[in-house]
Amino acid sequence: MERLKALVEEVEKLGEHAESLKRKVEELSALIEEKESKLSALKESLLEVEKRVLSVLKELKEKERELRELRHKIARHRKLLQDADSPREYERLLEQRNRLVERAEKLSSEIEDLRQKYKELVFEENRLLEEEETLEKELSLLKRDYKYYLRELERVLNNLQQFICRSQERLSQ
């Protein structure tokens, strides 16, 4: 009877240990799911920021090209102003040049705004990339721990099964 009581205590002890390992595995599994969900959302945000970066960069290049063309036109108008035949033609060319200069100033301002927006987006992209890297490292550690506890649980369950089998054999003798 004393032997049976000791065997039951040992089985209960192994069962409790297996149960605590099972809870740890379930806890880690939930944490892994949560981190993977966060990582997925973060990757979507990163993709959106990358699209905005490319869009701003494209718009910036277009405006810079337009500004170069305007500067060429302004330089051409300076030459035309020097060669103007009449005061009326001079006034007309001067007016055109002034409109071109105003447009160039406006474009310059827009370009500066786009450059600032680009810098902000690149900063945001870098922040998200760092956050992604951190989450991936955390996820990797959680998965490593999960595998460890899962193997440990399997080992304890195998030990429990073997112990029960050996105990049954002893009791039957």
Coordinates of N, CA and C in Angstrom, one line a residue:
M1 N 0.8 -1.2 0.0 CA 0.0 0.0 0.0 C 0.9 1.3 0.0
E2 N 1.9 1.2 0.8 CA 2.8 2.4 0.9 C 3.5 2.6 -0.5
R3 N 3.9 1.5 -1.1 CA 4.5 1.6 -2.5 C 3.5 2.2 -3.5
L4 N 2.2 1.8 -3.4 CA 1.2 2.4 -4.3 C 1.1 3.9 -4.1
K5 N 1.1 4.3 -2.8 CA 0.9 5.7 -2.5 C 2.1 6.5 -3.0
A6 N 3.3 6.0 -2.9 CA 4.5 6.6 -3.4 C 4.5 6.7 -4.9
L7 N 4.0 5.7 -5.6 CA 3.8 5.7 -7.0 C 2.8 6.8 -7.5
V8 N 1.7 6.8 -6.8 CA 0.7 7.8 -7.1 C 1.2 9.2 -6.9
E9 N 2.0 9.5 -5.9 CA 2.6 10.8 -5.6 C 3.5 11.1 -6.8
E10 N 4.3 10.2 -7.2 CA 5.3 10.4 -8.2 C 4.6 10.7 -9.6
V11 N 3.5 10.0 -9.9 CA 2.7 10.2 -11.1 C 2.1 11.6 -11.0
E12 N 1.6 12.0 -9.8 CA 1.0 13.3 -9.7 C 2.0 14.4 -9.9
K13 N 3.2 14.2 -9.3 CA 4.3 15.2 -9.4 C 4.7 15.4 -10.9
L14 N 4.8 14.3 -11.6 CA 5.2 14.3 -13.1 C 4.0 15.0 -13.8
G15 N 2.8 14.7 -13.5 CA 1.6 15.2 -14.2 C 1.6 16.8 -13.9
E16 N 1.9 17.2 -12.7 CA 1.8 18.6 -12.4 C 2.9 19.4 -13.2
H17 N 4.1 18.7 -13.3 CA 5.2 19.3 -14.1 C 4.8 19.4 -15.6
A18 N 4.2 18.3 -16.1 CA 3.7 18.3 -17.5 C 2.7 19.4 -17.7
E19 N 1.8 19.6 -16.7 CA 0.7 20.6 -16.8 C 1.3 22.0 -16.9
S20 N 2.3 22.3 -16.0 CA 3.0 23.6 -16.0 C 3.7 23.8 -17.3
L21 N 4.3 22.8 -17.9 CA 5.0 22.9 -19.2 C 4.0 23.2 -20.3
K22 N 2.9 22.5 -20.2 CA 1.8 22.7 -21.2 C 1.3 24.2 -21.1
R23 N 1.1 24.7 -19.9 CA 0.7 26.1 -19.8 C 1.7 27.0 -20.4
K24 N 3.0 26.8 -20.1 CA 4.0 27.6 -20.7 C 4.0 27.5 -22.2
V25 N 3.8 26.4 -22.8 CA 3.8 26.2 -24.2 C 2.6 27.0 -24.8
E26 N 1.5 26.9 -24.2 CA 0.3 27.6 -24.6 C 0.5 29.1 -24.5
E27 N 1.1 29.6 -23.4 CA 1.4 31.0 -23.3 C 2.3 31.5 -24.3
L28 N 3.4 30.7 -24.6 CA 4.3 31.1 -25.7 C 3.6 31.1 -27.0
S29 N 2.8 30.1 -27.3 CA 2.1 30.1 -28.5 C 1.2 31.3 -28.7
A30 N 0.5 31.8 -27.7 CA -0.3 33.0 -27.8 C 0.6 34.2 -28.0
L31 N 1.7 34.3 -27.3 CA 2.7 35.4 -27.6 C 3.2 35.4 -29.0
I32 N 3.5 34.2 -29.5 CA 4.0 34.1 -30.9 C 2.9 34.6 -31.9
E33 N 1.7 34.2 -31.6 CA 0.6 34.7 -32.5 C 0.5 36.2 -32.5
E34 N 0.6 36.7 -31.3 CA 0.4 38.2 -31.1 C 1.6 38.9 -31.8
K35 N 2.8 38.4 -31.6 CA 4.0 39.1 -32.3 C 3.9 38.9 -33.8
E36 N 3.4 37.8 -34.3 CA 3.3 37.6 -35.7 C 2.2 38.5 -36.3
S37 N 1.2 38.8 -35.6 CA 0.1 39.7 -36.0 C 0.6 41.1 -36.0
K38 N 1.4 41.5 -35.0 CA 2.0 42.8 -35.0 C 3.0 43.0 -36.1
L39 N 3.8 42.0 -36.4 CA 4.7 42.0 -37.5 C 4.0 42.1 -38.8
S40 N 3.0 41.4 -39.0 CA 2.2 41.5 -40.2 C 1.7 42.9 -40.5
A41 N 1.1 43.5 -39.4 CA 0.5 44.9 -39.5 C 1.7 45.9 -39.8
L42 N 2.8 45.6 -39.1 CA 4.0 46.5 -39.3 C 4.5 46.4 -40.7
K43 N 4.5 45.3 -41.3 CA 4.9 45.1 -42.7 C 4.0 45.8 -43.7
E44 N 2.7 45.8 -43.4 CA 1.7 46.5 -44.2 C 2.0 48.0 -44.1
S45 N 2.2 48.5 -42.9 CA 2.5 49.9 -42.7 C 3.8 50.3 -43.5
L46 N 4.8 49.4 -43.4 CA 6.0 49.7 -44.0 C 5.9 49.7 -45.5
L47 N 5.0 48.8 -46.0 CA 4.8 48.8 -47.5 C 4.1 50.1 -47.9
E48 N 3.1 50.6 -47.1 CA 2.5 51.9 -47.4 C 3.4 53.0 -47.4
V49 N 4.3 53.1 -46.4 CA 5.3 54.2 -46.3 C 6.2 54.1 -47.5
E50 N 6.6 52.9 -47.9 CA 7.5 52.7 -49.1 C 6.9 53.2 -50.3
K51 N 5.6 52.9 -50.5 CA 4.8 53.4 -51.6 C 4.8 54.9 -51.6
R52 N 4.5 55.5 -50.5 CA 4.5 57.0 -50.4 C 5.9 57.6 -50.7
V53 N 6.9 57.0 -50.2 CA 8.3 57.4 -50.5 C 8.5 57.5 -52.0
L54 N 8.1 56.4 -52.7 CA 8.3 56.3 -54.1 C 7.5 57.3 -54.9
S55 N 6.3 57.5 -54.4 CA 5.4 58.5 -55.0 C 5.9 59.9 -54.9
V56 N 6.4 60.3 -53.6 CA 7.0 61.6 -53.4 C 8.2 61.8 -54.2
L57 N 9.0 60.7 -54.3 CA 10.3 60.8 -55.1 C 10.0 61.0 -56.6
K58 N 9.0 60.3 -57.1 CA 8.6 60.5 -58.5 C 8.1 61.9 -58.7
E59 N 7.3 62.4 -57.8 CA 6.7 63.8 -58.0 C 7.9 64.8 -57.9
L60 N 8.8 64.6 -57.0 CA 10.0 65.4 -56.8 C 10.8 65.5 -58.1
K61 N 11.1 64.4 -58.7 CA 11.8 64.3 -59.9 C 11.1 65.1 -61.1
E62 N 9.8 64.9 -61.1 CA 9.0 65.6 -62.2 C 9.1 67.1 -62.0
K63 N 9.0 67.5 -60.7 CA 9.0 69.0 -60.5 C 10.4 69.6 -60.7
E64 N 11.4 68.8 -60.4 CA 12.8 69.2 -60.7 C 13.0 69.4 -62.2
R65 N 12.5 68.4 -62.9 CA 12.7 68.5 -64.4 C 11.9 69.7 -64.9
E66 N 10.7 69.9 -64.4 CA 9.9 71.1 -64.9 C 10.7 72.4 -64.5
L67 N 11.3 72.4 -63.4 CA 12.0 73.6 -62.9 C 13.2 73.9 -63.9
R68 N 13.9 72.8 -64.2 CA 15.1 72.9 -65.2 C 14.6 73.5 -66.5
E69 N 13.5 73.0 -67.0 CA 12.9 73.5 -68.2 C 12.5 75.0 -68.1
L70 N 11.9 75.3 -67.0 CA 11.6 76.8 -66.8 C 12.8 77.6 -66.7
R71 N 13.8 77.2 -66.1 CA 15.1 78.0 -66.0 C 15.7 78.2 -67.4
H72 N 15.6 77.2 -68.3 CA 16.0 77.3 -69.7 C 15.2 78.4 -70.4
K73 N 13.9 78.3 -70.2 CA 13.0 79.3 -70.8 C 13.3 80.7 -70.3
I74 N 13.5 80.8 -69.0 CA 13.8 82.2 -68.5 C 15.1 82.7 -69.1
A75 N 16.1 81.8 -69.2 CA 17.4 82.3 -69.8 C 17.2 82.7 -71.2
R76 N 16.3 81.9 -72.0 CA 16.0 82.3 -73.4 C 15.3 83.6 -73.4
H77 N 14.4 83.8 -72.5 CA 13.7 85.1 -72.5 C 14.6 86.3 -72.2
R78 N 15.6 86.1 -71.4 CA 16.6 87.1 -71.1 C 17.3 87.5 -72.4
K79 N 17.6 86.5 -73.2 CA 18.3 86.8 -74.5 C 17.3 87.5 -75.4
L80 N 16.0 87.0 -75.4 CA 15.0 87.6 -76.3 C 14.8 89.1 -75.9
L81 N 14.8 89.4 -74.6 CA 14.6 90.7 -74.1 C 15.7 91.7 -74.6
Q82 N 16.9 91.1 -74.6 CA 18.0 92.0 -75.1 C 17.9 92.3 -76.6
D83 N 17.3 91.3 -77.3 CA 17.1 91.5 -78.7 C 15.8 92.1 -79.2
A84 N 15.0 92.5 -78.2 CA 13.6 93.0 -78.5 C 13.7 94.3 -79.4
D85 N 12.8 94.3 -80.5 CA 12.9 95.4 -81.5 C 12.0 96.6 -81.0
S86 N 11.0 96.4 -80.3 CA 10.1 97.5 -79.9 C 9.8 97.4 -78.4
P87 N 9.3 98.5 -77.9 CA 8.9 98.6 -76.5 C 7.7 97.6 -76.2
R88 N 6.8 97.5 -77.2 CA 5.7 96.6 -77.0 C 6.2 95.1 -76.9
E89 N 7.0 94.7 -77.8 CA 7.6 93.4 -77.8 C 8.4 93.2 -76.4
Y90 N 9.1 94.2 -76.0 CA 9.9 94.1 -74.8 C 8.9 93.9 -73.6
E91 N 7.8 94.6 -73.5 CA 6.8 94.5 -72.5 C 6.2 93.1 -72.5
R92 N 5.9 92.6 -73.6 CA 5.3 91.3 -73.8 C 6.2 90.2 -73.3
L93 N 7.5 90.3 -73.7 CA 8.5 89.3 -73.3 C 8.8 89.4 -71.8
L94 N 8.8 90.6 -71.3 CA 9.1 90.8 -69.9 C 7.9 90.2 -69.0
E95 N 6.7 90.4 -69.5 CA 5.6 89.8 -68.8 C 5.6 88.3 -68.8
Q96 N 6.0 87.7 -70.0 CA 6.1 86.3 -70.0 C 7.2 85.8 -69.1
R97 N 8.3 86.5 -69.1 CA 9.5 86.1 -68.3 C 9.1 86.2 -66.8
N98 N 8.3 87.2 -66.4 CA 7.9 87.4 -65.0 C 7.0 86.2 -64.6
R99 N 6.1 85.8 -65.5 CA 5.2 84.7 -65.2 C 6.1 83.4 -65.0
L100 N 7.1 83.2 -65.9 CA 7.9 82.1 -65.8 C 8.7 82.1 -64.5
V101 N 9.2 83.3 -64.1 CA 9.9 83.4 -62.8 C 9.0 83.1 -61.6
E102 N 7.8 83.6 -61.7 CA 6.8 83.3 -60.6 C 6.6 81.8 -60.5
R103 N 6.4 81.2 -61.7 CA 6.2 79.7 -61.7 C 7.4 79.0 -61.2
A104 N 8.6 79.4 -61.5 CA 9.8 78.8 -61.1 C 9.9 78.9 -59.5
E105 N 9.6 80.1 -59.0 CA 9.6 80.3 -57.5 C 8.6 79.4 -56.8
K106 N 7.4 79.3 -57.4 CA 6.4 78.4 -56.9 C 6.9 76.9 -56.9
L107 N 7.5 76.5 -58.0 CA 8.1 75.2 -58.1 C 9.2 74.9 -57.1
S108 N 10.0 75.9 -56.9 CA 11.1 75.8 -56.0 C 10.6 75.5 -54.6
S109 N 9.5 76.3 -54.2 CA 8.9 76.1 -52.9 C 8.3 74.7 -52.8
E110 N 7.6 74.3 -53.9 CA 7.0 72.9 -53.9 C 8.1 71.8 -53.8
I111 N 9.2 72.1 -54.4 CA 10.3 71.1 -54.4 C 10.8 71.0 -53.0
E112 N 11.0 72.2 -52.3 CA 11.5 72.1 -50.9 C 10.5 71.4 -50.0
D113 N 9.2 71.6 -50.2 CA 8.2 70.9 -49.4 C 8.3 69.4 -49.7
L114 N 8.4 69.0 -50.9 CA 8.6 67.6 -51.3 C 9.8 67.0 -50.7
R115 N 10.9 67.7 -50.7 CA 12.2 67.2 -50.1 C 12.0 67.0 -48.6
Q116 N 11.3 67.9 -47.9 CA 11.0 67.8 -46.5 C 10.1 66.6 -46.2
K117 N 9.1 66.4 -47.1 CA 8.2 65.3 -46.9 C 8.9 64.0 -47.1
Y118 N 9.8 64.0 -48.2 CA 10.6 62.8 -48.4 C 11.5 62.4 -47.2
K119 N 12.2 63.4 -46.6 CA 13.0 63.2 -45.5 C 12.2 62.6 -44.3
E120 N 11.0 63.1 -44.1 CA 10.1 62.6 -43.0 C 9.7 61.2 -43.3
L121 N 9.4 60.9 -44.6 CA 8.9 59.6 -44.9 C 10.1 58.6 -44.8
V122 N 11.3 59.0 -45.2 CA 12.5 58.1 -45.0 C 12.7 57.8 -43.6
F123 N 12.6 58.9 -42.7 CA 12.8 58.7 -41.3 C 11.8 57.7 -40.8
E124 N 10.5 57.9 -41.2 CA 9.4 56.9 -40.7 C 9.7 55.5 -41.2
E125 N 10.2 55.4 -42.4 CA 10.5 54.1 -43.0 C 11.6 53.4 -42.2
N126 N 12.7 54.2 -41.8 CA 13.8 53.6 -41.0 C 13.3 53.2 -39.6
R127 N 12.4 54.0 -39.1 CA 11.9 53.7 -37.7 C 11.1 52.4 -37.8
L128 N 10.3 52.2 -38.9 CA 9.5 51.0 -39.0 C 10.4 49.8 -39.3
L129 N 11.5 50.0 -40.0 CA 12.4 48.9 -40.3 C 13.1 48.5 -39.0
E130 N 13.5 49.4 -38.2 CA 14.1 49.1 -36.9 C 13.1 48.3 -36.0
E131 N 11.8 48.8 -36.0 CA 10.8 48.1 -35.2 C 10.6 46.7 -35.8
E132 N 10.6 46.6 -37.1 CA 10.4 45.2 -37.7 C 11.6 44.3 -37.3
E133 N 12.8 44.8 -37.3 CA 13.9 44.0 -36.9 C 13.8 43.6 -35.4
T134 N 13.4 44.5 -34.6 CA 13.2 44.2 -33.2 C 12.1 43.1 -33.0
L135 N 11.0 43.3 -33.7 CA 9.9 42.3 -33.6 C 10.4 40.9 -34.1
E136 N 11.1 40.9 -35.2 CA 11.6 39.6 -35.7 C 12.6 38.9 -34.7
K137 N 13.4 39.7 -34.0 CA 14.3 39.1 -33.0 C 13.5 38.6 -31.9
E138 N 12.5 39.3 -31.4 CA 11.7 38.9 -30.3 C 10.9 37.6 -30.7
L139 N 10.4 37.6 -31.9 CA 9.7 36.4 -32.4 C 10.6 35.2 -32.5
S140 N 11.8 35.4 -32.9 CA 12.8 34.3 -33.0 C 13.1 33.7 -31.7
L141 N 13.2 34.6 -30.7 CA 13.5 34.1 -29.3 C 12.3 33.4 -28.7
L142 N 11.1 33.9 -29.0 CA 9.9 33.2 -28.5 C 9.8 31.8 -29.2
K143 N 10.0 31.7 -30.4 CA 9.9 30.5 -31.1 C 11.0 29.5 -30.6
R144 N 12.2 30.0 -30.3 CA 13.2 29.1 -29.7 C 12.7 28.6 -28.4
D145 N 12.2 29.5 -27.5 CA 11.7 29.1 -26.2 C 10.6 28.1 -26.4
Y146 N 9.7 28.4 -27.3 CA 8.5 27.5 -27.6 C 9.0 26.1 -27.9
K147 N 10.0 26.0 -28.8 CA 10.5 24.7 -29.2 C 11.1 24.0 -28.0
Y148 N 11.9 24.7 -27.2 CA 12.5 24.2 -26.0 C 11.4 23.6 -25.0
Y149 N 10.4 24.4 -24.7 CA 9.4 23.9 -23.8 C 8.6 22.8 -24.4
L150 N 8.4 22.8 -25.6 CA 7.6 21.7 -26.3 C 8.4 20.4 -26.2
R151 N 9.7 20.5 -26.5 CA 10.6 19.3 -26.3 C 10.6 18.8 -24.9
E152 N 10.7 19.7 -24.0 CA 10.7 19.4 -22.5 C 9.4 18.7 -22.1
L153 N 8.3 19.3 -22.6 CA 7.0 18.7 -22.4 C 6.9 17.2 -22.9
E154 N 7.4 17.0 -24.1 CA 7.4 15.7 -24.7 C 8.3 14.8 -23.9
R155 N 9.4 15.2 -23.4 CA 10.3 14.4 -22.6 C 9.6 14.0 -21.3
V156 N 8.9 15.0 -20.6 CA 8.2 14.7 -19.4 C 7.1 13.7 -19.6
L157 N 6.3 13.9 -20.7 CA 5.2 13.0 -21.0 C 5.7 11.6 -21.2
N158 N 6.9 11.5 -22.0 CA 7.5 10.2 -22.2 C 7.9 9.5 -20.9
N159 N 8.5 10.3 -20.0 CA 9.0 9.8 -18.7 C 7.8 9.4 -17.9
L160 N 6.7 10.1 -18.0 CA 5.5 9.8 -17.2 C 4.9 8.5 -17.8
Q161 N 4.9 8.3 -19.1 CA 4.3 7.1 -19.7 C 5.2 5.9 -19.3
Q162 N 6.5 6.1 -19.4 CA 7.4 5.0 -19.0 C 7.3 4.6 -17.5
F163 N 7.2 5.7 -16.7 CA 7.0 5.4 -15.3 C 5.8 4.7 -15.0
I164 N 4.7 5.0 -15.6 CA 3.4 4.3 -15.4 C 3.5 2.9 -15.9
C165 N 4.1 2.7 -17.0 CA 4.3 1.3 -17.5 C 5.1 0.5 -16.6
R166 N 6.3 1.0 -16.1 CA 7.1 0.3 -15.1 C 6.4 0.0 -13.8
S167 N 5.6 1.0 -13.4 CA 4.8 0.9 -12.2 C 3.8 -0.2 -12.3
Q168 N 3.1 -0.3 -13.4 CA 2.1 -1.3 -13.7 C 2.8 -2.7 -13.6
E169 N 4.0 -2.8 -14.2 CA 4.7 -4.1 -14.2 C 5.1 -4.5 -12.8
R170 N 5.6 -3.5 -12.0 CA 5.9 -3.8 -10.6 C 4.7 -4.3 -9.8
L171 N 3.6 -3.6 -10.0 CA 2.4 -3.9 -9.3 C 1.9 -5.2 -9.6
S172 N 2.0 -5.6 -10.9 CA 1.5 -6.9 -11.3 C 2.3 -8.1 -10.9
Q173 N 3.5 -7.8 -10.4 CA 4.4 -8.9 -10.0 C 4.0 -9.4 -8.6

